[in-house]
Structure formats: structure tokens, C-alpha cells
Amino acid sequence: MSSSTLQETAHNGISAVEQRAVISLASLYALRMLGLFMVLPVMMIEGQKLEGATPQLLGLAMGVYGLTQALLQIPAGTLSDRFGRKPIIIGGLLIFALGSLIAASADSVYGVILGRALQGGGAIASAIMALVTDMTREENRMKAMASIGASIGLSFSVALVLGPWLAGLGGLSLIFGLTGVLALLGVLITVFVIPTPPALPHRDASAVLSEVGIQLRNTRLWPLNLGIFLLHALMVAIFISIPGQLLKLELPAEHHSWLYLPVLLSAFVLMVPFIIVAEKRRKMKSVVITGAAVIALSLFGMSAASELWHWVVLLLLYFWGFNLMEASLPSWLSKIAPAGAKGSAMGIYSSMQFLGAFAGGSLGGWLMSQYGSSALFVGLGALMVLWALLMSQSAAPQHLTSVRLESADGCSEQQLAQLMALTGVSEVSLLASEGAIYLKVSADAFDRTQALAIIHSTGEEHGSQR
């Protein structure tokens, strides 16, 4: 899909092809994440029926998908550059469906652990996000990414509500069986609905192995990498304890959905104005630290909660803070990732996210069994406070975006200097092997026409964005 193809379908705004791509990819991502998340609120209850179940092993079963996902995330994205996005996505979904089938038929906790590990082995997140970049123009990409982010948040919310209800109908077997069906549905969406991507991916779309090594040493990115690691470690770890706490307060497992539903809806509504403030008024650092403080406060409160209404209030605070951070951290990272390195930076970030889920499940189960729920919540809250202190020392991000201009014949040093001197440009990087120039710019001040005129001045064709 070229820029000219997009322009044929729409002169302004998002094109029909882009719209179809974004909707189908958001649906695909949501189906997969729904399958991963539905077990979180029920594993510690329903999993006790499995042979060999212990809190440590059930915690591992909850989080082990994160280990395999993290290990394969960047390699899968790189393979999608070589063999195409769709084959990697289809292969990953089939592996995910196989893992779901194994978990659904398992009688022991070890079978569920194996199935969950295979689910994570279907590591398609990087290929999906790369495909979003391939299929959208720069001016529509932030909207596309926001749509994907919204689908993840929605799938998480639906999973927490749907999981307890499905467990009441058929236990873990029903949940894992439905998960496998959703994965196969994702294969059909990939084959018949998602548009065919362009043949030449670029560095904003996926990780480049040589660049990954460089970005691993980029100290500006590590506070954000640690933040998403911790956020998803908490997400898994708290559900090792919360379902049992609600049972002690005589709220039956099949009714947990009715607690999660209003809490999640309210948390989402509370999040929206803060995200607007973060982006429009450029207060992202303040909003992120606020989210961390709210999460820490809720965790400390959970350590002493003794009434059902306590849990309603504390879960509302927790998910409010969680939503603030989940939405803000990737936006922050995209603003500070070097020109031509966003795909690699996001690959590392996503791997840390899934490693966090693994750590939260495996270590959370051990901590609760050794020291109890109160110690678990206090320890998690203390970690969030430490991270907030780290972030307070980080510079607030400039509100920059990435721009890619094609330059098949390259550019001279003088032209690169002219590009760098343009209003709104903060960084320029020439990738001769790709025939492209990457810039970090202030969208409000950058004039694309001027940049293209500089490139065109050598007789080259005008650059175009992908």
C-alpha cells in the first residue's frame, strides 16, 4: 500500500484502507489479549482443583506466558521483516491456539503451565504493531496507535468481567477452550480482513537487532522500561491475592464480575481528563507520577482492607492509576526514542512489559505463600514509590514525533545540516541502506514542504512517508 493508494481513497483524514487496517488489527490484538487476561481473576480459585497446585505454581501459571513472549517478541518482529507480517501473525496465533488447547485439557497445574507458556510463544504483538506502522501514514499513526491501546484496555476490562462468569459456567477448561477459538478467529481476520501490507518495512515499524543493542544502553529509556515492567508485574501479582480476599468477605467467585465492572468503567472515565492534560497541556511527567502515587496508595490500603467497600474504593484507585500509566508510558517513550530507533526501543519496552508479567506471577505467588497477602501488597507499593522517585529525577519529555522521508539517492552533509536547521527539527538520521531520512520534530512547528524541498533540490523525487 503506497501513499498514492491511500490518497486515492481519501484526500483528507484517515483513508478507507487505513481505517480497515486499524479496526481489524485492533480487533486481532484485543482477541488475543482477552484470552491471556481472562484467567487472571480466577486462576487462584479455580486452579486449586488442579493436581499439584500450590500458590507458587499457580502464580507461575498466571505469569509464565510473559517469559516466552518476552524472549520471542523481538525475534518474531525481525522475522516478520524477512518473511512478512501475516505469516508470522498466523503462525503465532496457531501456536497460541495449541497452547490454549493443552491448557484446556490439562488435569494438573503443570499442564496449564505448559499451555500458558505456549500461549506466550505465539508472540505476535511486535508484528501487529509493525503492521500498524506499515499500513498508516504519519499524520494518522498516533490515532491508530491510540486505537490499539484502547483495544488493549477494553480487552483487559472485559476479561476481568468475563473470566469469573465463564469460570462459573465451566471452569478453566471453558476459558482456555474459548481462548483457542478466539485465536482461530484471529487467523480468519488476518487472512480475510487485514489488508496486504507494503513490501518494505522500516525502522519505526519493528526492531532492528543492531539497533536493539544500542537502545539497551540508552539510559533515557530505562526508567520507562522499568516502569512498564513493574506495572505489569503488579497487574499479575495482585490477582494472586485479591480473589481470595473477596471470597473471605463472602462474595462468591461468580459474583466478582459485578464488582470489577463498575470499578473498571469508573476508572476509565476518571483517566480520560488526565490523559488529555498530559498530551494537550504537556504535563505527561506529572500525570505519570500521579498515576504511580495513586497505585502505591491503593496497594498500601489493600494490605489493611477488611470490608468489601474498602476493596471497591481501593480497586478503583488502583485501576485509575494503572490506566494512567498504561496509556502514558508508551507515548512518553515514542517521544524520546531517537530518530530511526523507535521500533527497536518499543521492542525492548514490550519485552520488559511481558517479563514483568512473568516476574509478578512467579515471585508474587512465592511472596504470598511465604509472608502473606499484607506483605505482598506493602512490598509492591514500596516498589512503586521507589520507581516514582526515579521518575521524578527524569527530564519531562519534549512533545516530539517521528517523521520518515524517502531519499533513495541519499543526502549530502549540507542537506542534512539544512534539514537539522529547520524550525521544529531536533534530530536527523540518514539510513542509506533503507533509502530514508528519519527526523524527530515538533509537529506544531515542522514544515514538511520545506524538508521535501531540501531533498528535492538535488533532483531526487520528493520523499514520502509511510
Tab-separated table of C-alpha atoms in Angstrom:
chain	number	residue	atom	x	y	z
A	1	MET	CA	0.000	0.000	0.000
A	2	SER	CA	1.639	3.218	-1.152
A	3	SER	CA	0.913	6.812	-0.204
A	4	SER	CA	-0.727	7.306	-3.582
A	5	THR	CA	-3.062	4.387	-2.901
A	6	LEU	CA	-4.091	6.000	0.328
A	7	GLN	CA	-4.713	9.293	-1.371
A	8	GLU	CA	-6.971	7.622	-3.906
A	9	THR	CA	-9.299	6.581	-1.102
A	10	ALA	CA	-9.215	9.772	0.922
A	11	HIS	CA	-7.726	13.212	0.297
A	12	ASN	CA	-8.098	14.242	3.927
A	13	GLY	CA	-8.273	12.332	7.186
A	14	ILE	CA	-7.955	8.603	7.537
A	15	SER	CA	-8.434	6.573	4.360
A	16	ALA	CA	-10.735	3.594	3.960
A	17	VAL	CA	-7.760	1.246	3.729
A	18	GLU	CA	-6.183	2.681	6.879
A	19	GLN	CA	-9.489	2.511	8.718
A	20	ARG	CA	-9.984	-1.120	7.763
A	21	ALA	CA	-6.420	-1.944	8.820
A	22	VAL	CA	-6.703	-0.226	12.198
A	23	ILE	CA	-10.084	-1.757	13.074
A	24	SER	CA	-9.032	-5.260	12.077
A	25	LEU	CA	-5.663	-5.066	13.839
A	26	ALA	CA	-7.214	-3.612	16.999
A	27	SER	CA	-9.741	-6.456	16.971
A	28	LEU	CA	-6.982	-9.015	16.476
A	29	TYR	CA	-4.922	-7.617	19.351
A	30	ALA	CA	-7.991	-7.462	21.609
A	31	LEU	CA	-8.968	-11.088	20.908
A	32	ARG	CA	-5.513	-12.310	21.833
A	33	MET	CA	-5.183	-10.210	24.980
A	34	LEU	CA	-8.679	-11.204	26.061
A	35	GLY	CA	-7.559	-14.823	26.004
A	36	LEU	CA	-4.472	-14.059	28.085
A	37	PHE	CA	-6.240	-11.944	30.691
A	38	MET	CA	-9.430	-13.922	31.381
A	39	VAL	CA	-7.651	-16.330	33.720
A	40	LEU	CA	-6.185	-13.605	35.962
A	41	PRO	CA	-9.192	-13.124	38.267
A	42	VAL	CA	-9.956	-16.861	38.542
A	43	MET	CA	-6.695	-18.823	38.412
A	44	MET	CA	-6.045	-18.764	42.157
A	45	ILE	CA	-9.568	-20.052	42.841
A	46	GLU	CA	-10.255	-22.495	40.015
A	47	GLY	CA	-6.622	-23.595	39.840
A	48	GLN	CA	-6.858	-25.171	43.289
A	49	LYS	CA	-8.780	-28.016	41.635
A	50	LEU	CA	-5.719	-28.931	39.552
A	51	GLU	CA	-3.424	-31.749	40.604
A	52	GLY	CA	-0.228	-30.467	42.208
A	53	ALA	CA	-1.493	-26.898	42.605
A	54	THR	CA	0.323	-24.591	45.031
A	55	PRO	CA	0.247	-20.782	45.256
A	56	GLN	CA	3.730	-20.620	43.725
A	57	LEU	CA	2.841	-22.883	40.794
A	58	LEU	CA	-0.483	-21.159	40.176
A	59	GLY	CA	1.313	-17.809	40.178
A	60	LEU	CA	3.764	-19.253	37.660
A	61	ALA	CA	0.852	-20.463	35.534
A	62	MET	CA	-0.561	-16.931	35.549
A	63	GLY	CA	2.668	-15.239	34.519
A	64	VAL	CA	4.731	-17.749	32.526
A	65	TYR	CA	3.274	-16.539	29.229
A	66	GLY	CA	5.245	-13.346	29.835
A	67	LEU	CA	8.592	-15.173	29.808
A	68	THR	CA	8.127	-16.854	26.431
A	69	GLN	CA	6.510	-13.728	24.997
A	70	ALA	CA	9.427	-11.564	26.139
A	71	LEU	CA	12.048	-13.953	24.747
A	72	LEU	CA	10.368	-14.189	21.343
A	73	GLN	CA	8.998	-10.666	20.986
A	74	ILE	CA	11.937	-9.062	19.172
A	75	PRO	CA	12.910	-12.177	17.144
A	76	ALA	CA	9.322	-12.510	15.897
A	77	GLY	CA	9.302	-8.878	14.809
A	78	THR	CA	12.584	-9.338	12.980
A	79	LEU	CA	11.268	-12.469	11.263
A	80	SER	CA	8.204	-10.514	10.157
A	81	ASP	CA	10.556	-8.087	8.360
A	82	ARG	CA	12.035	-11.001	6.445
A	83	PHE	CA	9.074	-13.305	5.823
A	84	GLY	CA	6.157	-10.860	6.023
A	85	ARG	CA	3.840	-9.750	8.813
A	86	LYS	CA	0.901	-12.018	8.043
A	87	PRO	CA	2.773	-15.372	8.046
A	88	ILE	CA	4.306	-14.569	11.450
A	89	ILE	CA	0.955	-13.442	12.869
A	90	ILE	CA	-0.835	-16.552	11.590
A	91	GLY	CA	1.918	-18.839	12.915
A	92	GLY	CA	1.803	-17.121	16.298
A	93	LEU	CA	-1.964	-17.441	16.538
A	94	LEU	CA	-1.784	-21.153	15.741
A	95	ILE	CA	0.832	-21.657	18.479
A	96	PHE	CA	-1.402	-19.658	20.825
A	97	ALA	CA	-4.388	-21.871	19.938
A	98	LEU	CA	-2.320	-25.010	20.575
A	99	GLY	CA	-1.302	-23.711	23.994
A	100	SER	CA	-4.934	-22.955	24.785
A	101	LEU	CA	-5.957	-26.485	23.818
A	102	ILE	CA	-3.256	-28.015	26.026
A	103	ALA	CA	-4.288	-25.846	28.988
A	104	ALA	CA	-7.988	-26.598	28.431
A	105	SER	CA	-7.398	-30.358	28.551
A	106	ALA	CA	-4.914	-30.309	31.455
A	107	ASP	CA	-5.707	-32.029	34.747
A	108	SER	CA	-2.546	-30.856	36.502
A	109	VAL	CA	-1.048	-27.455	37.153
A	110	TYR	CA	1.978	-28.472	35.076
A	111	GLY	CA	-0.207	-28.947	32.001
A	112	VAL	CA	-1.643	-25.466	32.480
A	113	ILE	CA	1.851	-24.020	32.880
A	114	LEU	CA	2.909	-25.687	29.617
A	115	GLY	CA	-0.183	-24.385	27.834
A	116	ARG	CA	0.341	-20.841	29.116
A	117	ALA	CA	3.996	-20.929	28.079
A	118	LEU	CA	2.929	-21.899	24.561
A	119	GLN	CA	0.354	-19.114	24.553
A	120	GLY	CA	3.175	-16.655	25.169
A	121	GLY	CA	5.211	-18.403	22.480
A	122	GLY	CA	2.717	-17.092	19.946
A	123	ALA	CA	4.470	-13.730	20.189
A	124	ILE	CA	2.683	-11.603	17.617
A	125	ALA	CA	2.446	-8.264	19.422
A	126	SER	CA	5.510	-6.796	17.704
A	127	ALA	CA	4.352	-7.956	14.263
A	128	ILE	CA	0.899	-6.420	14.836
A	129	MET	CA	2.326	-3.082	15.939
A	130	ALA	CA	4.740	-3.120	12.993
A	131	LEU	CA	1.833	-3.762	10.666
A	132	VAL	CA	0.003	-0.749	12.097
A	133	THR	CA	3.009	1.383	11.191
A	134	ASP	CA	3.229	-0.192	7.726
A	135	MET	CA	-0.432	0.466	6.985
A	136	THR	CA	-0.849	4.050	8.198
A	137	ARG	CA	0.501	7.451	7.214
A	138	GLU	CA	2.429	9.523	9.744
A	139	GLU	CA	-0.394	12.003	10.346
A	140	ASN	CA	-2.779	9.160	11.248
A	141	ARG	CA	-0.362	6.927	13.123
A	142	MET	CA	-0.898	8.341	16.603
A	143	LYS	CA	-4.647	7.872	16.204
A	144	ALA	CA	-4.046	4.310	15.033
A	145	MET	CA	-1.780	3.530	17.980
A	146	ALA	CA	-4.317	5.082	20.340
A	147	SER	CA	-6.983	2.784	18.889
A	148	ILE	CA	-4.774	-0.241	19.515
A	149	GLY	CA	-4.120	0.958	23.056
A	150	ALA	CA	-7.830	1.423	23.649
A	151	SER	CA	-8.490	-2.111	22.392
A	152	ILE	CA	-5.951	-3.492	24.872
A	153	GLY	CA	-7.538	-1.572	27.727
A	154	LEU	CA	-11.005	-2.687	26.679
A	155	SER	CA	-9.948	-6.328	26.372
A	156	PHE	CA	-8.405	-6.196	29.849
A	157	SER	CA	-11.605	-4.787	31.325
A	158	VAL	CA	-13.826	-7.281	29.513
A	159	ALA	CA	-11.527	-10.138	30.549
A	160	LEU	CA	-11.794	-9.298	34.251
A	161	VAL	CA	-15.578	-9.228	33.996
A	162	LEU	CA	-15.946	-12.228	31.676
A	163	GLY	CA	-13.428	-14.510	33.416
A	164	PRO	CA	-15.341	-15.102	36.680
A	165	TRP	CA	-18.625	-15.540	34.790
A	166	LEU	CA	-17.155	-18.154	32.425
A	167	ALA	CA	-15.421	-19.921	35.315
A	168	GLY	CA	-18.789	-20.298	36.996
A	169	LEU	CA	-20.132	-21.979	33.866
A	170	GLY	CA	-17.271	-24.311	33.012
A	171	GLY	CA	-14.120	-23.572	34.978
A	172	LEU	CA	-10.679	-23.050	33.490
A	173	SER	CA	-11.359	-25.561	30.708
A	174	LEU	CA	-14.115	-23.387	29.278
A	175	ILE	CA	-11.956	-20.249	29.485
A	176	PHE	CA	-8.993	-21.861	27.751
A	177	GLY	CA	-11.237	-23.515	25.168
A	178	LEU	CA	-12.843	-20.184	24.298
A	179	THR	CA	-9.371	-18.642	24.142
A	180	GLY	CA	-8.377	-21.189	21.495
A	181	VAL	CA	-11.487	-20.397	19.463
A	182	LEU	CA	-10.682	-16.663	19.641
A	183	ALA	CA	-7.176	-17.380	18.344
A	184	LEU	CA	-8.574	-19.277	15.354
A	185	LEU	CA	-10.974	-16.410	14.734
A	186	GLY	CA	-7.895	-14.178	14.698
A	187	VAL	CA	-6.406	-16.324	11.928
A	188	LEU	CA	-9.514	-15.725	9.808
A	189	ILE	CA	-9.311	-11.980	10.444
A	190	THR	CA	-5.649	-11.977	9.415
A	191	VAL	CA	-6.270	-13.910	6.206
A	192	PHE	CA	-9.501	-12.325	5.003
A	193	VAL	CA	-9.857	-8.885	6.630
A	194	ILE	CA	-6.456	-7.289	7.270
A	195	PRO	CA	-5.165	-5.513	4.126
A	196	THR	CA	-1.946	-6.665	2.497
A	197	PRO	CA	0.980	-4.670	3.938
A	198	PRO	CA	3.674	-2.929	1.868
A	199	ALA	CA	6.747	-4.902	0.895
A	200	LEU	CA	9.339	-2.622	2.504
A	201	PRO	CA	9.016	-2.172	6.293
A	202	HIS	CA	11.068	0.460	8.091
A	203	ARG	CA	12.660	1.218	11.428
A	204	ASP	CA	9.657	2.868	13.043
A	205	ALA	CA	7.752	-0.365	12.420
A	206	SER	CA	9.909	-3.031	14.089
A	207	ALA	CA	13.128	-3.692	15.943
A	208	VAL	CA	16.474	-3.911	14.162
A	209	LEU	CA	18.833	-6.254	16.038
A	210	SER	CA	21.879	-4.000	15.656
A	211	GLU	CA	19.858	-1.034	16.917
A	212	VAL	CA	18.428	-3.030	19.849
A	213	GLY	CA	21.918	-3.324	21.328
A	214	ILE	CA	22.350	0.446	21.086
A	215	GLN	CA	19.000	1.196	22.702
A	216	LEU	CA	19.672	-1.246	25.521
A	217	ARG	CA	22.440	1.165	26.501
A	218	ASN	CA	20.211	4.247	26.174
A	219	THR	CA	19.822	5.361	29.810
A	220	ARG	CA	16.962	7.745	28.981
A	221	LEU	CA	14.735	4.796	28.081
A	222	TRP	CA	15.365	2.616	31.117
A	223	PRO	CA	13.106	4.434	33.626
A	224	LEU	CA	10.225	3.797	31.209
A	225	ASN	CA	11.280	0.177	30.618
A	226	LEU	CA	11.399	-0.390	34.370
A	227	GLY	CA	8.046	1.345	34.758
A	228	ILE	CA	6.203	-0.953	32.352
A	229	PHE	CA	7.983	-3.968	33.884
A	230	LEU	CA	6.747	-3.003	37.335
A	231	LEU	CA	3.259	-2.067	36.165
A	232	HIS	CA	2.625	-5.484	34.630
A	233	ALA	CA	4.317	-7.313	37.488
A	234	LEU	CA	1.800	-5.643	39.794
A	235	MET	CA	-1.094	-6.458	37.480
A	236	VAL	CA	-0.433	-10.194	37.756
A	237	ALA	CA	0.755	-10.221	41.373
A	238	ILE	CA	-2.286	-8.538	42.891
A	239	PHE	CA	-4.610	-11.130	41.381
A	240	ILE	CA	-2.735	-13.827	43.271
A	241	SER	CA	-4.321	-12.435	46.421
A	242	ILE	CA	-7.417	-10.374	45.561
A	243	PRO	CA	-9.808	-13.217	44.544
A	244	GLY	CA	-9.142	-14.994	47.849
A	245	GLN	CA	-9.654	-11.782	49.810
A	246	LEU	CA	-13.041	-11.267	48.167
A	247	LEU	CA	-14.046	-14.860	48.983
A	248	LYS	CA	-13.203	-14.250	52.643
A	249	LEU	CA	-15.678	-11.362	52.580
A	250	GLU	CA	-18.339	-13.815	51.367
A	251	LEU	CA	-18.507	-12.526	47.810
A	252	PRO	CA	-18.888	-15.694	45.691
A	253	ALA	CA	-16.443	-16.106	42.824
A	254	GLU	CA	-19.205	-15.987	40.202
A	255	HIS	CA	-20.198	-12.545	41.520
A	256	HIS	CA	-16.729	-10.992	41.306
A	257	SER	CA	-17.590	-9.737	37.815
A	258	TRP	CA	-20.189	-7.397	39.287
A	259	LEU	CA	-17.530	-5.773	41.441
A	260	TYR	CA	-14.991	-5.402	38.633
A	261	LEU	CA	-17.426	-3.988	36.061
A	262	PRO	CA	-18.388	-0.671	37.735
A	263	VAL	CA	-14.862	-0.231	39.106
A	264	LEU	CA	-13.240	-0.573	35.673
A	265	LEU	CA	-15.774	1.674	33.962
A	266	SER	CA	-15.341	4.374	36.602
A	267	ALA	CA	-11.543	4.132	36.431
A	268	PHE	CA	-11.635	4.607	32.673
A	269	VAL	CA	-13.840	7.697	32.953
A	270	LEU	CA	-11.522	9.171	35.587
A	271	MET	CA	-8.483	8.528	33.402
A	272	VAL	CA	-9.638	10.418	30.299
A	273	PRO	CA	-9.278	14.038	31.509
A	274	PHE	CA	-5.798	13.319	32.875
A	275	ILE	CA	-4.622	11.876	29.561
A	276	ILE	CA	-5.932	14.987	27.810
A	277	VAL	CA	-3.973	17.134	30.252
A	278	ALA	CA	-0.848	15.019	29.692
A	279	GLU	CA	-0.948	15.409	25.906
A	280	LYS	CA	-2.588	18.776	25.291
A	281	ARG	CA	-1.064	20.714	28.179
A	282	ARG	CA	2.202	18.769	28.058
A	283	LYS	CA	2.047	17.578	31.668
A	284	MET	CA	2.961	13.964	30.997
A	285	LYS	CA	5.563	13.675	33.739
A	286	SER	CA	3.155	14.983	36.373
A	287	VAL	CA	0.392	12.660	35.201
A	288	VAL	CA	2.664	9.594	35.218
A	289	ILE	CA	3.942	10.317	38.731
A	290	THR	CA	0.359	10.929	39.863
A	291	GLY	CA	-0.607	7.509	38.494
A	292	ALA	CA	2.286	5.865	40.337
A	293	ALA	CA	1.359	7.598	43.604
A	294	VAL	CA	-2.277	6.518	43.286
A	295	ILE	CA	-1.233	2.894	42.658
A	296	ALA	CA	1.111	2.915	45.670
A	297	LEU	CA	-1.615	4.401	47.883
A	298	SER	CA	-4.102	1.744	46.778
A	299	LEU	CA	-1.626	-1.087	47.410
A	300	PHE	CA	-0.821	0.119	50.904
A	301	GLY	CA	-4.557	0.315	51.557
A	302	MET	CA	-5.077	-3.246	50.286
A	303	SER	CA	-2.700	-4.531	52.938
A	304	ALA	CA	-5.196	-3.478	55.620
A	305	ALA	CA	-8.558	-3.749	53.799
A	306	SER	CA	-11.199	-5.576	55.836
A	307	GLU	CA	-14.548	-4.624	54.296
A	308	LEU	CA	-15.976	-5.121	50.831
A	309	TRP	CA	-16.375	-1.394	50.265
A	310	HIS	CA	-12.672	-0.982	51.058
A	311	TRP	CA	-11.874	-3.183	48.077
A	312	VAL	CA	-14.252	-1.295	45.816
A	313	VAL	CA	-12.537	2.015	46.606
A	314	LEU	CA	-9.008	0.616	46.506
A	315	LEU	CA	-9.526	-1.233	43.221
A	316	LEU	CA	-10.988	1.938	41.715
A	317	LEU	CA	-7.855	3.837	42.740
A	318	TYR	CA	-5.578	1.064	41.502
A	319	PHE	CA	-7.138	0.797	38.044
A	320	TRP	CA	-7.283	4.566	37.708
A	321	GLY	CA	-3.538	4.770	38.298
A	322	PHE	CA	-2.907	1.702	36.147
A	323	ASN	CA	-4.793	3.196	33.203
A	324	LEU	CA	-2.915	6.499	33.523
A	325	MET	CA	0.451	4.778	33.365
A	326	GLU	CA	-0.512	2.208	30.745
A	327	ALA	CA	-1.618	4.975	28.378
A	328	SER	CA	1.163	7.457	29.129
A	329	LEU	CA	4.363	5.402	29.253
A	330	PRO	CA	4.417	4.262	25.588
A	331	SER	CA	3.559	7.789	24.470
A	332	TRP	CA	6.467	9.121	26.528
A	333	LEU	CA	8.824	6.538	25.045
A	334	SER	CA	7.813	7.337	21.457
A	335	LYS	CA	8.590	10.999	22.113
A	336	ILE	CA	12.141	10.404	23.350
A	337	ALA	CA	13.202	7.420	21.211
A	338	PRO	CA	15.981	8.516	18.820
A	339	ALA	CA	15.168	9.110	15.160
A	340	GLY	CA	15.124	5.810	13.299
A	341	ALA	CA	15.140	3.782	16.533
A	342	LYS	CA	11.520	3.846	17.686
A	343	GLY	CA	10.801	0.293	16.547
A	344	SER	CA	13.816	-1.051	18.445
A	345	ALA	CA	13.031	0.991	21.548
A	346	MET	CA	9.425	-0.223	21.526
A	347	GLY	CA	10.618	-3.814	21.089
A	348	ILE	CA	12.688	-3.585	24.275
A	349	TYR	CA	9.818	-1.843	26.074
A	350	SER	CA	7.337	-4.565	25.106
A	351	SER	CA	9.749	-7.316	26.148
A	352	MET	CA	10.101	-5.683	29.570
A	353	GLN	CA	6.315	-5.487	29.832
A	354	PHE	CA	5.960	-9.236	29.375
A	355	LEU	CA	8.929	-10.012	31.620
A	356	GLY	CA	7.111	-8.027	34.282
A	357	ALA	CA	4.055	-10.261	33.976
A	358	PHE	CA	6.291	-13.316	34.417
A	359	ALA	CA	8.029	-11.827	37.459
A	360	GLY	CA	4.726	-10.792	39.023
A	361	GLY	CA	3.262	-14.268	38.698
A	362	SER	CA	6.278	-16.319	39.714
A	363	LEU	CA	7.525	-14.093	42.541
A	364	GLY	CA	4.106	-12.933	43.701
A	365	GLY	CA	2.948	-16.481	44.428
A	366	TRP	CA	6.115	-17.178	46.390
A	367	LEU	CA	5.855	-13.945	48.398
A	368	MET	CA	2.245	-14.569	49.361
A	369	SER	CA	2.878	-18.172	50.414
A	370	GLN	CA	5.896	-17.146	52.497
A	371	TYR	CA	4.786	-13.853	54.024
A	372	GLY	CA	1.061	-13.428	53.379
A	373	SER	CA	-1.085	-11.006	51.416
A	374	SER	CA	-0.373	-7.926	53.522
A	375	ALA	CA	3.372	-8.219	52.995
A	376	LEU	CA	2.789	-8.765	49.270
A	377	PHE	CA	0.797	-5.551	48.912
A	378	VAL	CA	3.173	-3.471	51.060
A	379	GLY	CA	6.183	-4.744	49.115
A	380	LEU	CA	4.565	-3.935	45.777
A	381	GLY	CA	3.548	-0.485	46.996
A	382	ALA	CA	7.110	0.236	48.150
A	383	LEU	CA	8.483	-0.721	44.722
A	384	MET	CA	6.079	1.700	43.067
A	385	VAL	CA	7.174	4.500	45.411
A	386	LEU	CA	10.825	3.853	44.531
A	387	TRP	CA	10.022	3.967	40.840
A	388	ALA	CA	8.090	7.239	41.241
A	389	LEU	CA	11.157	8.738	42.947
A	390	LEU	CA	13.275	7.586	39.999
A	391	MET	CA	10.868	9.197	37.525
A	392	SER	CA	10.894	12.442	39.492
A	393	GLN	CA	14.583	12.750	38.557
A	394	SER	CA	13.914	12.182	34.847
A	395	ALA	CA	13.504	15.087	32.447
A	396	ALA	CA	9.973	15.694	31.196
A	397	PRO	CA	9.635	14.599	27.564
A	398	GLN	CA	9.575	17.099	24.737
A	399	HIS	CA	6.448	16.599	22.662
A	400	LEU	CA	8.118	15.284	19.534
A	401	THR	CA	7.039	12.878	16.845
A	402	SER	CA	8.892	10.788	14.266
A	403	VAL	CA	8.840	11.606	10.551
A	404	ARG	CA	10.217	9.412	7.783
A	405	LEU	CA	11.115	10.864	4.377
A	406	GLU	CA	12.204	8.702	1.478
A	407	SER	CA	15.501	9.657	-0.140
A	408	ALA	CA	16.545	6.859	-2.461
A	409	ASP	CA	19.734	8.601	-3.634
A	410	GLY	CA	20.776	9.814	-0.212
A	411	CYS	CA	21.556	13.317	1.001
A	412	SER	CA	24.716	15.350	1.278
A	413	GLU	CA	26.092	16.584	4.590
A	414	GLN	CA	24.981	20.081	3.601
A	415	GLN	CA	21.395	18.927	3.031
A	416	LEU	CA	21.334	17.077	6.343
A	417	ALA	CA	22.543	20.255	8.044
A	418	GLN	CA	19.777	22.232	6.283
A	419	LEU	CA	17.199	19.731	7.497
A	420	MET	CA	18.539	19.992	11.029
A	421	ALA	CA	18.298	23.800	10.846
A	422	LEU	CA	14.575	23.717	10.006
A	423	THR	CA	12.183	25.048	12.627
A	424	GLY	CA	10.851	22.254	14.835
A	425	VAL	CA	13.524	19.679	13.944
A	426	SER	CA	15.504	18.281	16.870
A	427	GLU	CA	17.209	15.258	15.303
A	428	VAL	CA	18.071	13.958	11.824
A	429	SER	CA	19.269	10.466	10.942
A	430	LEU	CA	20.125	9.192	7.445
A	431	LEU	CA	19.623	5.460	6.839
A	432	ALA	CA	21.300	4.993	3.467
A	433	SER	CA	20.653	1.233	3.420
A	434	GLU	CA	16.941	1.930	3.687
A	435	GLY	CA	16.915	4.966	1.411
A	436	ALA	CA	15.265	7.080	4.073
A	437	ILE	CA	15.791	10.015	6.419
A	438	TYR	CA	14.277	9.927	9.923
A	439	LEU	CA	13.578	13.106	11.858
A	440	LYS	CA	12.321	13.916	15.344
A	441	VAL	CA	10.167	17.005	15.058
A	442	SER	CA	7.684	19.187	16.847
A	443	ALA	CA	4.515	18.567	14.867
A	444	ASP	CA	3.261	22.100	15.515
A	445	ALA	CA	6.376	23.788	14.093
A	446	PHE	CA	7.689	21.394	11.433
A	447	ASP	CA	7.056	22.231	7.775
A	448	ARG	CA	7.188	19.070	5.678
A	449	THR	CA	7.144	21.028	2.419
A	450	GLN	CA	10.401	22.752	3.312
A	451	ALA	CA	12.034	19.438	4.185
A	452	LEU	CA	10.971	17.856	0.919
A	453	ALA	CA	12.249	20.892	-0.988
A	454	ILE	CA	15.691	20.395	0.542
A	455	ILE	CA	15.738	16.737	-0.509
A	456	HIS	CA	14.333	17.558	-3.965
A	457	SER	CA	16.957	20.204	-4.553
A	458	THR	CA	19.390	17.511	-5.770
A	459	GLY	CA	16.935	16.294	-8.381
A	460	GLU	CA	15.591	13.456	-6.245
A	461	GLU	CA	11.945	12.602	-6.177
A	462	HIS	CA	10.054	14.040	-3.292
A	463	GLY	CA	10.201	11.958	-0.168
A	464	SER	CA	7.068	10.306	1.049
A	465	GLN	CA	6.148	8.978	4.428
A	466	ARG	CA	4.991	5.548	5.203
